[in-house]
Amino acid sequence: MPISTPKVGEIVRDLAHRTADGEPTEGAYMETLAGLAYLRPAGGGCEWTTKPEHVQRLDHP
């Protein structure tokens, strides 16, 4: 579980999924349900899931 749960709509990094450039995928946090964090692209689109421990807030050092 993340140290602090992001707010709904907050842009976060998904450390388990990478872009073509190898950077963590960023998306809007939607909720955590049944042990999975739900994210969606910032511009809209299909949600995806990841483990909550893979969610990193952008203000994380």
PDB file of C-alpha atoms in Angstrom:
ATOM      1  CA  MET A   1       0.000   0.000   0.000  1.00  0.00           C
ATOM      2  CA  PRO A   2       1.336   3.465  -0.759  1.00  0.00           C
ATOM      3  CA  ILE A   3       2.594   5.534   2.176  1.00  0.00           C
ATOM      4  CA  SER A   4      -0.290   7.937   1.545  1.00  0.00           C
ATOM      5  CA  THR A   5      -3.247   7.224  -0.691  1.00  0.00           C
ATOM      6  CA  PRO A   6      -3.463   9.668  -3.611  1.00  0.00           C
ATOM      7  CA  LYS A   7      -6.563  11.790  -4.095  1.00  0.00           C
ATOM      8  CA  VAL A   8      -9.008  10.758  -6.820  1.00  0.00           C
ATOM      9  CA  GLY A   9      -7.826  12.320 -10.081  1.00  0.00           C
ATOM     10  CA  GLU A  10      -4.275  12.909  -8.817  1.00  0.00           C
ATOM     11  CA  ILE A  11      -1.609  12.096 -11.416  1.00  0.00           C
ATOM     12  CA  VAL A  12       0.687   9.321 -10.162  1.00  0.00           C
ATOM     13  CA  ARG A  13       3.422   7.041 -11.489  1.00  0.00           C
ATOM     14  CA  ASP A  14       2.826   3.331 -12.002  1.00  0.00           C
ATOM     15  CA  LEU A  15       6.218   1.766 -11.312  1.00  0.00           C
ATOM     16  CA  ALA A  16       5.085  -1.625 -12.674  1.00  0.00           C
ATOM     17  CA  HIS A  17       4.256  -0.362 -16.172  1.00  0.00           C
ATOM     18  CA  ARG A  18       6.731   1.431 -18.443  1.00  0.00           C
ATOM     19  CA  THR A  19       6.465   3.627 -21.517  1.00  0.00           C
ATOM     20  CA  ALA A  20       8.334   2.784 -24.718  1.00  0.00           C
ATOM     21  CA  ASP A  21      11.145   5.018 -23.389  1.00  0.00           C
ATOM     22  CA  GLY A  22      11.413   2.947 -20.205  1.00  0.00           C
ATOM     23  CA  GLU A  23       9.883   5.604 -17.955  1.00  0.00           C
ATOM     24  CA  PRO A  24       7.145   4.731 -15.428  1.00  0.00           C
ATOM     25  CA  THR A  25       3.666   5.198 -16.871  1.00  0.00           C
ATOM     26  CA  GLU A  26       1.754   8.140 -15.425  1.00  0.00           C
ATOM     27  CA  GLY A  27      -1.987   8.144 -14.936  1.00  0.00           C
ATOM     28  CA  ALA A  28      -4.815   9.547 -12.863  1.00  0.00           C
ATOM     29  CA  TYR A  29      -5.556   7.628  -9.672  1.00  0.00           C
ATOM     30  CA  MET A  30      -9.188   6.517  -9.532  1.00  0.00           C
ATOM     31  CA  GLU A  31      -9.525   4.173  -6.534  1.00  0.00           C
ATOM     32  CA  THR A  32      -8.210   1.099  -4.769  1.00  0.00           C
ATOM     33  CA  LEU A  33     -10.630  -1.801  -4.813  1.00  0.00           C
ATOM     34  CA  ALA A  34     -10.149  -5.491  -3.986  1.00  0.00           C
ATOM     35  CA  GLY A  35      -6.408  -5.017  -3.542  1.00  0.00           C
ATOM     36  CA  LEU A  36      -5.808  -3.247  -6.871  1.00  0.00           C
ATOM     37  CA  ALA A  37      -5.243   0.414  -7.687  1.00  0.00           C
ATOM     38  CA  TYR A  38      -7.192   1.672 -10.700  1.00  0.00           C
ATOM     39  CA  LEU A  39      -5.520   4.266 -12.923  1.00  0.00           C
ATOM     40  CA  ARG A  40      -6.495   5.859 -16.218  1.00  0.00           C
ATOM     41  CA  PRO A  41      -4.662   7.989 -18.770  1.00  0.00           C
ATOM     42  CA  ALA A  42      -4.633  11.667 -17.800  1.00  0.00           C
ATOM     43  CA  GLY A  43      -6.335  12.620 -21.076  1.00  0.00           C
ATOM     44  CA  GLY A  44      -9.011   9.964 -20.665  1.00  0.00           C
ATOM     45  CA  GLY A  45      -9.208   6.402 -21.868  1.00  0.00           C
ATOM     46  CA  CYS A  46      -9.352   2.870 -20.539  1.00  0.00           C
ATOM     47  CA  GLU A  47      -8.448   2.218 -16.923  1.00  0.00           C
ATOM     48  CA  TRP A  48      -5.755  -0.253 -15.962  1.00  0.00           C
ATOM     49  CA  THR A  49      -4.870  -1.868 -12.666  1.00  0.00           C
ATOM     50  CA  THR A  50      -1.678  -2.171 -10.706  1.00  0.00           C
ATOM     51  CA  LYS A  51      -0.719  -3.152  -7.181  1.00  0.00           C
ATOM     52  CA  PRO A  52      -1.060  -0.260  -4.722  1.00  0.00           C
ATOM     53  CA  GLU A  53       2.605  -0.599  -3.741  1.00  0.00           C
ATOM     54  CA  HIS A  54       3.539   0.259  -7.357  1.00  0.00           C
ATOM     55  CA  VAL A  55       1.733   3.617  -7.177  1.00  0.00           C
ATOM     56  CA  GLN A  56       4.045   6.573  -6.524  1.00  0.00           C
ATOM     57  CA  ARG A  57       2.872  10.142  -6.014  1.00  0.00           C
ATOM     58  CA  LEU A  58       4.658  12.672  -8.231  1.00  0.00           C
ATOM     59  CA  ASP A  59       5.809  14.669  -5.193  1.00  0.00           C
ATOM     60  CA  HIS A  60       7.640  11.571  -3.892  1.00  0.00           C
ATOM     61  CA  PRO A  61      11.406  12.241  -3.587  1.00  0.00           C
TER      62      PRO A  61
END
